[in-house]
């Protein structure tokens, strides 16, 4: 218990504050719904947060090196099994097989990948083999998640994995060009869609779309991002309503629980509590609230980076860095898609969106980061002989 | 260590850039472009509903309601209260619910699936009217079982009501419901009740005052387009009541005499020009107005040859041009192929006698002597050939030109309206003031439009002749009816003139019969004109009807003279 005195306090407080924000806005988003389950979702969110807090402290108390040494590989293996299982036995909701009984394996896999990379990268060689192994550790779960299909979750693994590979200096000679190629390809797809939307004839437009190697619904999302006004009542609806919701929040917001867009049902119930909960928050608390919330996230991720910086252990650094990037990527993509800076991808806003699995996972991950902070002065034991 | 502090700093810089980008974008959306968002959101979630004010009443001069508002209860369905399993089932579920409700109150279900679908698409923020006009029983039945029919309620609306039915239907006019012509203010109106608009008569002429000013209600709608709540932006202003110069009793008396014949009649206040009664027959009930009903107001829009009722004008024109009233002309029964009423002729006559006897040859010669221009000029001074300016739409000006020698006896191209002839009668009675007739009882009635500007002795002579018409001339029998062996007459003296204008049409020749009168003789209160189409003779067809109207108000006495 003495260990807990060495916690990084700002990170803990920011997290607790974000949990409270989550409970408040899950309640607000659910309040206008007829369904009793949605109305009471905030209770479930609060209980999950309390449970997650227990996990958080447990993870903080355990020496992260022991944790990595003993669990990283089995954890990754279990995650892969679960990802396969969800494809076979998962229940289908909103056109994707993402749920196994009561949780989402893909959320668990995010942490498993971070663990595995933190466990093995320090010992991997700097050559192409190390890079291949590292990329495989990211690509295999990502491919399984993509098969669900859940593009957002699969994509979020990429920056996390890449950041950790770069940090571990794994074959930067190949990795950096690969990254550049990836950016160019992504830009090319978005550019192609933009060209198609501004094409002179429908034939040319169709021709361009035929040549983009993506599924129609994915192209549609990029299209909404590129030209949101092209179809405001169908595919662009959520983005348009999210922007109206955020915009009408103005400087100070309409007051918690008083958001009209959500209340009148323009932001559909299926998204207002999950991927677009930031829009509800923005409408009800305004620019002040959104900046405040982003500030809490900033405290969180910069604290994690600070812990990474202060850690004198390679694995500790990688672990804290990986979790920080994971959390930041979620926040950035979620908020950016809500304000139209990025194509719509279904990613939760950490602590705020009403996703129970991810809430526990991200709290566990931050617990492990706290563990890095707590155990930074101690001598390592697991890898002493190896 | 492989993982350098430099790399961590680089990641921190990327994070900082990311957060900065988000904050900048949020500032743009939430602070810079906030007006656009609010406007767009307002446009998508609010609807403006126009609500008309109550229409003003039309009253007679003693405050009796000729046109008012009646309460009607409608059964309406609030579609948002019907919660179908899916949106696709909304129409079917609504249809079923409406079927249940109409069954309960035992009325035919006229709401089709198409209408529900259209309503859901276009007017979902408004309730759907299922049945108009619930009686007390049905109203009670649906209200007491409200728990079983949560989607239904009754709404009260005002409909135009004419308590006296057909009374003065042509003057009052009728209303229709139509979309408001002009949108008030610069706000877009999404929904409106069809506004009651005057289509004819006073309802049309004074529509602006009767209508009032529509109010506006802001309705907030949810994503499915259903109303969530509403706020009155501007309350409707009720229309103004219109007090008319009409007198329901005079009106009733006049209409009773016109019942069963085709014709028209006007009663004026001979001192002011106020229209006491105006009727056109056949008539209709504006409560049940349908297109094709006889809504043409013959009293102001119907034009007829005035026949012999024009003769006082010819007489006055001749006198003013120096005709000696004692000049004797001889009637041989016809003049220039125009026959006289007396087949063998009246023999030698002076002017006053010629008026009494309505001698055609005398007046044809008188017209020739006075000259066409003088007669037409006099007719113009009486206001013939131009609209009287009464406050009704569709008034006919009639016609004077060109002069024909037959114009002197009210035939030829002459055309007048009954209202114009009532004005002529009033002018002859009141000493030469040609009044502008009016229906709106304003505190300051319009003064005389002009005066005849004739020598008093000339006018007096013509008036004497018109008195003779009733006492001893063409209307003597009508104004001295034999009741139970005793001859009766009006309690007051009066002056009048009969007329029988021949008209040839495709079906042959027929007569439009006239009578104009002013009473009492010395200081006339009332001037009246009546025309009956296809009559026999002014003195036999119209004069008795006029007598019946007048006797109700001036009374009857026994005729003590021989």
Short mmCIF file of C-alpha atoms in Angstrom, two decimals, chain B residues 123-432:
data_model
loop_
_atom_site.label_atom_id
_atom_site.label_comp_id
_atom_site.label_asym_id
_atom_site.label_seq_id
_atom_site.Cartn_x
_atom_site.Cartn_y
_atom_site.Cartn_z
CA UNK B 123 -47.24 18.09 -41.91
CA UNK B 124 -46.15 15.73 -39.19
CA UNK B 125 -45.79 18.62 -36.75
CA UNK B 126 -49.52 19.24 -36.93
CA UNK B 127 -52.36 17.02 -35.75
CA UNK B 128 -54.37 15.25 -38.44
CA UNK B 129 -58.04 16.16 -38.56
CA UNK B 130 -60.05 12.95 -38.61
CA UNK B 131 -63.60 14.24 -38.38
CA UNK B 132 -65.02 17.73 -38.55
CA UNK B 133 -67.97 18.79 -36.46
CA UNK B 134 -68.54 16.44 -33.53
CA UNK B 135 -71.94 16.63 -31.90
CA UNK B 136 -72.31 16.64 -28.11
CA UNK B 137 -72.82 12.88 -27.85
CA UNK B 138 -69.79 11.97 -29.89
CA UNK B 139 -67.70 14.61 -28.20
CA UNK B 140 -68.59 13.16 -24.79
CA UNK B 141 -67.93 9.62 -25.94
CA UNK B 142 -64.42 10.27 -27.20
CA UNK B 143 -63.53 12.52 -24.25
CA UNK B 144 -64.56 10.08 -21.56
CA UNK B 145 -62.56 7.26 -23.10
CA UNK B 146 -59.45 9.32 -23.60
CA UNK B 147 -57.30 6.74 -21.79
CA UNK B 148 -58.03 4.17 -24.46
CA UNK B 149 -57.41 6.66 -27.26
CA UNK B 150 -54.37 8.62 -26.13
CA UNK B 151 -53.53 9.69 -29.67
CA UNK B 152 -56.84 11.50 -30.13
CA UNK B 153 -58.15 14.75 -28.85
CA UNK B 154 -60.80 17.24 -29.78
CA UNK B 155 -59.92 20.64 -31.08
CA UNK B 156 -62.15 23.63 -31.12
CA UNK B 157 -62.30 25.75 -34.21
CA UNK B 158 -64.47 28.65 -35.23
CA UNK B 159 -66.60 28.47 -38.36
CA UNK B 160 -68.63 31.20 -39.96
CA UNK B 161 -72.25 31.17 -38.97
CA UNK B 162 -75.20 33.12 -40.34
CA UNK B 163 -77.90 32.92 -37.67
CA UNK B 164 -80.66 34.21 -39.94
CA UNK B 165 -79.81 31.83 -42.77
CA UNK B 166 -80.83 33.36 -46.06
CA UNK B 167 -81.49 36.83 -44.63
CA UNK B 168 -79.52 39.44 -46.56
CA UNK B 169 -77.39 36.67 -48.04
CA UNK B 170 -76.43 38.72 -51.07
CA UNK B 171 -75.38 41.72 -49.04
CA UNK B 172 -73.48 39.83 -46.37
CA UNK B 173 -71.97 37.44 -48.88
CA UNK B 174 -70.27 34.26 -47.86
CA UNK B 175 -66.81 32.99 -46.96
CA UNK B 176 -64.46 30.36 -48.19
CA UNK B 177 -61.35 28.89 -46.68
CA UNK B 178 -58.14 29.47 -48.49
CA UNK B 179 -54.44 29.70 -47.80
CA UNK B 180 -53.43 33.14 -46.62
CA UNK B 181 -52.45 35.28 -49.55
CA UNK B 182 -49.51 37.11 -48.05
CA UNK B 183 -47.00 35.87 -45.54
CA UNK B 184 -46.66 38.34 -42.73
CA UNK B 185 -43.23 39.46 -41.68
CA UNK B 186 -40.10 37.92 -43.07
CA UNK B 187 -40.38 34.65 -41.21
CA UNK B 188 -41.10 31.62 -43.31
CA UNK B 189 -44.49 30.16 -42.54
CA UNK B 190 -44.46 26.37 -42.59
CA UNK B 191 -48.02 25.59 -41.64
CA UNK B 192 -51.18 27.59 -41.61
CA UNK B 193 -54.80 27.02 -40.95
CA UNK B 194 -56.81 27.78 -44.00
CA UNK B 195 -58.03 31.26 -43.39
CA UNK B 196 -61.66 32.23 -43.59
CA UNK B 197 -61.85 34.70 -46.42
CA UNK B 198 -64.80 36.70 -47.62
CA UNK B 199 -65.76 35.68 -51.13
CA UNK B 200 -68.70 38.00 -51.80
CA UNK B 201 -70.72 40.86 -50.38
CA UNK B 202 -69.65 42.66 -47.23
CA UNK B 203 -67.57 39.61 -46.23
CA UNK B 204 -65.40 40.29 -49.26
CA UNK B 205 -65.54 44.12 -49.29
CA UNK B 206 -64.56 44.47 -45.62
CA UNK B 207 -62.47 41.30 -45.50
CA UNK B 208 -59.38 43.15 -44.31
CA UNK B 209 -61.14 44.51 -41.25
CA UNK B 210 -63.10 41.38 -40.49
CA UNK B 211 -60.11 39.06 -40.78
CA UNK B 212 -57.84 40.47 -38.13
CA UNK B 213 -54.16 39.68 -37.95
CA UNK B 214 -52.84 36.15 -37.89
CA UNK B 215 -50.66 35.09 -35.02
CA UNK B 216 -47.56 32.96 -35.20
CA UNK B 217 -46.65 29.97 -33.10
CA UNK B 218 -43.22 28.40 -33.06
CA UNK B 219 -43.27 24.62 -32.88
CA UNK B 220 -40.17 22.63 -32.10
CA UNK B 221 -40.02 19.34 -33.92
CA UNK B 222 -37.92 16.28 -33.26
CA UNK B 223 -35.93 14.27 -35.79
CA UNK B 224 -39.08 12.49 -36.99
CA UNK B 225 -40.80 15.82 -37.56
CA UNK B 226 -43.27 15.55 -34.70
CA UNK B 227 -44.05 18.50 -32.50
CA UNK B 228 -42.28 18.47 -29.16
CA UNK B 229 -43.36 21.78 -27.73
CA UNK B 230 -44.59 25.12 -28.92
CA UNK B 231 -44.35 28.76 -28.07
CA UNK B 232 -46.67 31.54 -29.12
CA UNK B 233 -44.56 34.16 -30.89
CA UNK B 234 -47.42 36.47 -31.60
CA UNK B 235 -51.01 36.06 -30.50
CA UNK B 236 -53.60 36.45 -33.23
CA UNK B 237 -55.63 39.63 -33.22
CA UNK B 238 -59.35 39.19 -33.73
CA UNK B 239 -61.04 40.95 -36.60
CA UNK B 240 -63.23 43.99 -36.12
CA UNK B 241 -66.99 43.80 -35.91
CA UNK B 242 -68.80 45.48 -38.78
CA UNK B 243 -71.94 47.37 -37.81
CA UNK B 244 -74.06 47.79 -40.89
CA UNK B 245 -76.91 50.12 -41.71
CA UNK B 246 -79.11 47.12 -42.47
CA UNK B 247 -82.22 46.62 -40.42
CA UNK B 248 -83.13 42.97 -40.05
CA UNK B 249 -86.85 43.80 -39.86
CA UNK B 250 -86.87 45.84 -43.06
CA UNK B 251 -84.72 43.21 -44.65
CA UNK B 252 -87.09 40.47 -43.63
CA UNK B 253 -90.11 42.39 -44.86
CA UNK B 254 -88.46 43.11 -48.19
CA UNK B 255 -87.34 39.52 -48.71
CA UNK B 256 -90.78 38.19 -47.84
CA UNK B 257 -92.27 40.26 -50.65
CA UNK B 258 -89.65 39.10 -53.12
CA UNK B 259 -90.00 35.43 -52.22
CA UNK B 260 -91.10 33.38 -55.15
CA UNK B 261 -90.28 35.90 -57.85
CA UNK B 262 -87.11 36.87 -59.60
CA UNK B 263 -86.16 40.41 -58.79
CA UNK B 264 -84.47 42.76 -56.41
CA UNK B 265 -85.26 45.55 -54.00
CA UNK B 266 -83.46 48.26 -52.10
CA UNK B 267 -84.61 50.32 -49.13
CA UNK B 268 -82.60 53.47 -48.42
CA UNK B 269 -82.74 55.97 -45.64
CA UNK B 270 -83.83 58.91 -47.79
CA UNK B 271 -82.05 61.40 -45.52
CA UNK B 272 -78.59 59.80 -45.38
CA UNK B 273 -78.33 57.11 -48.01
CA UNK B 274 -77.93 54.33 -45.44
CA UNK B 275 -79.06 51.05 -46.92
CA UNK B 276 -81.82 49.72 -44.67
CA UNK B 277 -82.43 46.61 -46.71
CA UNK B 278 -81.24 45.13 -49.93
CA UNK B 279 -82.44 41.90 -51.40
CA UNK B 280 -82.03 39.83 -54.51
CA UNK B 281 -84.27 36.93 -55.33
CA UNK B 282 -83.90 33.98 -55.58
CA UNK B 283 -81.57 33.73 -52.63
CA UNK B 284 -79.39 31.13 -50.92
CA UNK B 285 -78.22 30.11 -47.49
CA UNK B 286 -74.58 31.16 -46.97
CA UNK B 287 -74.29 28.54 -44.20
CA UNK B 288 -74.49 25.92 -46.90
CA UNK B 289 -72.84 27.79 -49.71
CA UNK B 290 -71.96 25.80 -52.78
CA UNK B 291 -70.73 26.96 -56.13
CA UNK B 292 -73.52 27.58 -58.61
CA UNK B 293 -75.90 29.11 -56.12
CA UNK B 294 -77.61 32.38 -57.12
CA UNK B 295 -75.07 34.66 -55.51
CA UNK B 296 -75.43 37.40 -58.16
CA UNK B 297 -76.71 40.44 -56.33
CA UNK B 298 -79.27 41.92 -58.71
CA UNK B 299 -79.79 44.93 -56.47
CA UNK B 300 -76.36 46.34 -57.33
CA UNK B 301 -75.16 44.24 -60.27
CA UNK B 302 -78.38 43.63 -62.16
CA UNK B 303 -79.19 46.19 -64.87
CA UNK B 304 -82.65 46.79 -66.22
CA UNK B 305 -84.37 49.34 -68.38
CA UNK B 306 -86.05 51.67 -65.88
CA UNK B 307 -89.25 51.98 -67.88
CA UNK B 308 -91.67 54.60 -66.70
CA UNK B 309 -89.79 55.11 -63.42
CA UNK B 310 -87.50 57.24 -65.57
CA UNK B 311 -90.29 59.66 -66.46
CA UNK B 312 -89.84 61.95 -63.44
CA UNK B 313 -86.31 62.60 -64.72
CA UNK B 314 -87.55 63.47 -68.21
CA UNK B 315 -90.16 65.73 -66.63
CA UNK B 316 -87.64 67.51 -64.48
CA UNK B 317 -85.28 67.97 -67.45
CA UNK B 318 -88.05 69.53 -69.52
CA UNK B 319 -89.17 71.82 -66.70
CA UNK B 320 -85.63 72.98 -66.10
CA UNK B 321 -85.38 73.76 -69.81
CA UNK B 322 -88.37 76.02 -69.68
CA UNK B 323 -91.28 73.67 -70.28
CA UNK B 324 -94.47 75.31 -69.14
CA UNK B 325 -96.18 72.89 -66.76
CA UNK B 326 -99.54 73.98 -68.04
CA UNK B 327 -98.77 73.13 -71.65
CA UNK B 328 -101.37 70.72 -72.90
CA UNK B 329 -100.41 67.85 -75.18
CA UNK B 330 -102.84 65.39 -76.59
CA UNK B 331 -102.50 61.63 -76.30
CA UNK B 332 -104.00 59.67 -79.18
CA UNK B 333 -103.06 56.25 -77.80
CA UNK B 334 -99.80 56.04 -79.67
CA UNK B 335 -96.90 58.18 -80.76
CA UNK B 336 -94.48 57.16 -83.49
CA UNK B 337 -95.72 53.54 -83.23
CA UNK B 338 -95.20 53.51 -79.46
CA UNK B 339 -98.42 52.60 -77.76
CA UNK B 340 -99.78 54.21 -74.67
CA UNK B 341 -101.06 52.36 -71.63
CA UNK B 342 -104.50 53.72 -72.39
CA UNK B 343 -105.40 52.06 -75.62
CA UNK B 344 -107.63 54.89 -76.87
CA UNK B 345 -105.41 57.61 -75.55
CA UNK B 346 -105.62 59.92 -72.58
CA UNK B 347 -106.70 62.89 -74.60
CA UNK B 348 -105.37 66.31 -73.66
CA UNK B 349 -102.99 66.27 -70.68
CA UNK B 350 -100.75 68.60 -68.71
CA UNK B 351 -97.45 67.36 -67.22
CA UNK B 352 -98.70 66.53 -63.72
CA UNK B 353 -101.52 64.45 -65.18
CA UNK B 354 -99.13 62.74 -67.58
CA UNK B 355 -96.96 61.61 -64.64
CA UNK B 356 -100.01 60.28 -62.86
CA UNK B 357 -101.21 58.41 -65.93
CA UNK B 358 -97.70 57.47 -67.06
CA UNK B 359 -98.61 58.56 -70.58
CA UNK B 360 -96.02 57.35 -73.07
CA UNK B 361 -96.88 59.65 -76.04
CA UNK B 362 -96.78 62.69 -73.74
CA UNK B 363 -93.31 61.88 -72.45
CA UNK B 364 -91.95 60.96 -75.87
CA UNK B 365 -93.01 64.40 -77.09
CA UNK B 366 -91.68 65.98 -73.89
CA UNK B 367 -88.34 64.29 -74.47
CA UNK B 368 -88.18 65.54 -78.01
CA UNK B 369 -89.05 69.03 -76.81
CA UNK B 370 -86.48 69.05 -74.03
CA UNK B 371 -83.81 67.44 -76.15
CA UNK B 372 -81.79 64.30 -75.56
CA UNK B 373 -78.78 66.07 -74.09
CA UNK B 374 -80.88 67.79 -71.42
CA UNK B 375 -82.60 64.56 -70.37
CA UNK B 376 -79.37 62.61 -70.20
CA UNK B 377 -77.71 65.46 -68.32
CA UNK B 378 -80.50 65.32 -65.76
CA UNK B 379 -80.14 61.52 -65.54
CA UNK B 380 -76.44 62.01 -64.91
CA UNK B 381 -77.22 64.45 -62.13
CA UNK B 382 -79.30 61.69 -60.52
CA UNK B 383 -76.22 59.50 -60.64
CA UNK B 384 -77.38 57.21 -63.42
CA UNK B 385 -74.73 55.81 -65.73
CA UNK B 386 -72.12 55.68 -62.96
CA UNK B 387 -71.64 53.49 -59.95
CA UNK B 388 -73.25 54.80 -56.80
CA UNK B 389 -70.13 53.92 -54.84
CA UNK B 390 -71.87 51.66 -52.37
CA UNK B 391 -69.48 49.55 -50.32
CA UNK B 392 -70.01 46.32 -52.24
CA UNK B 393 -68.02 44.72 -55.00
CA UNK B 394 -69.33 44.14 -58.47
CA UNK B 395 -71.55 47.14 -58.76
CA UNK B 396 -72.80 47.85 -62.29
CA UNK B 397 -72.71 51.42 -63.63
CA UNK B 398 -75.71 50.96 -65.90
CA UNK B 399 -75.92 52.81 -69.19
CA UNK B 400 -77.34 56.07 -70.62
CA UNK B 401 -75.84 56.49 -74.08
CA UNK B 402 -76.74 56.85 -76.84
CA UNK B 403 -79.89 58.94 -76.74
CA UNK B 404 -82.90 57.45 -78.42
CA UNK B 405 -86.29 59.10 -78.40
CA UNK B 406 -87.60 56.10 -76.40
CA UNK B 407 -85.17 56.93 -73.61
CA UNK B 408 -87.61 59.62 -72.55
CA UNK B 409 -89.93 56.87 -71.28
CA UNK B 410 -87.15 54.73 -69.84
CA UNK B 411 -86.68 52.37 -72.76
CA UNK B 412 -84.08 52.23 -75.49
CA UNK B 413 -80.47 51.70 -74.43
CA UNK B 414 -81.10 52.89 -70.87
CA UNK B 415 -79.97 50.51 -68.14
CA UNK B 416 -80.10 51.10 -64.39
CA UNK B 417 -79.67 49.09 -61.23
CA UNK B 418 -82.32 48.88 -58.51
CA UNK B 419 -79.89 50.63 -56.16
CA UNK B 420 -79.53 53.53 -58.59
CA UNK B 421 -83.30 53.86 -58.80
CA UNK B 422 -83.53 53.86 -54.99
CA UNK B 423 -81.07 56.75 -55.03
CA UNK B 424 -83.27 58.49 -57.65
CA UNK B 425 -86.34 57.97 -55.45
CA UNK B 426 -84.47 59.35 -52.44
CA UNK B 427 -83.32 62.41 -54.40
CA UNK B 428 -86.83 63.11 -55.63
CA UNK B 429 -88.12 62.76 -52.08
CA UNK B 430 -85.53 64.64 -50.07
CA UNK B 431 -85.44 67.82 -52.10
CA UNK B 432 -82.78 67.01 -54.59
#
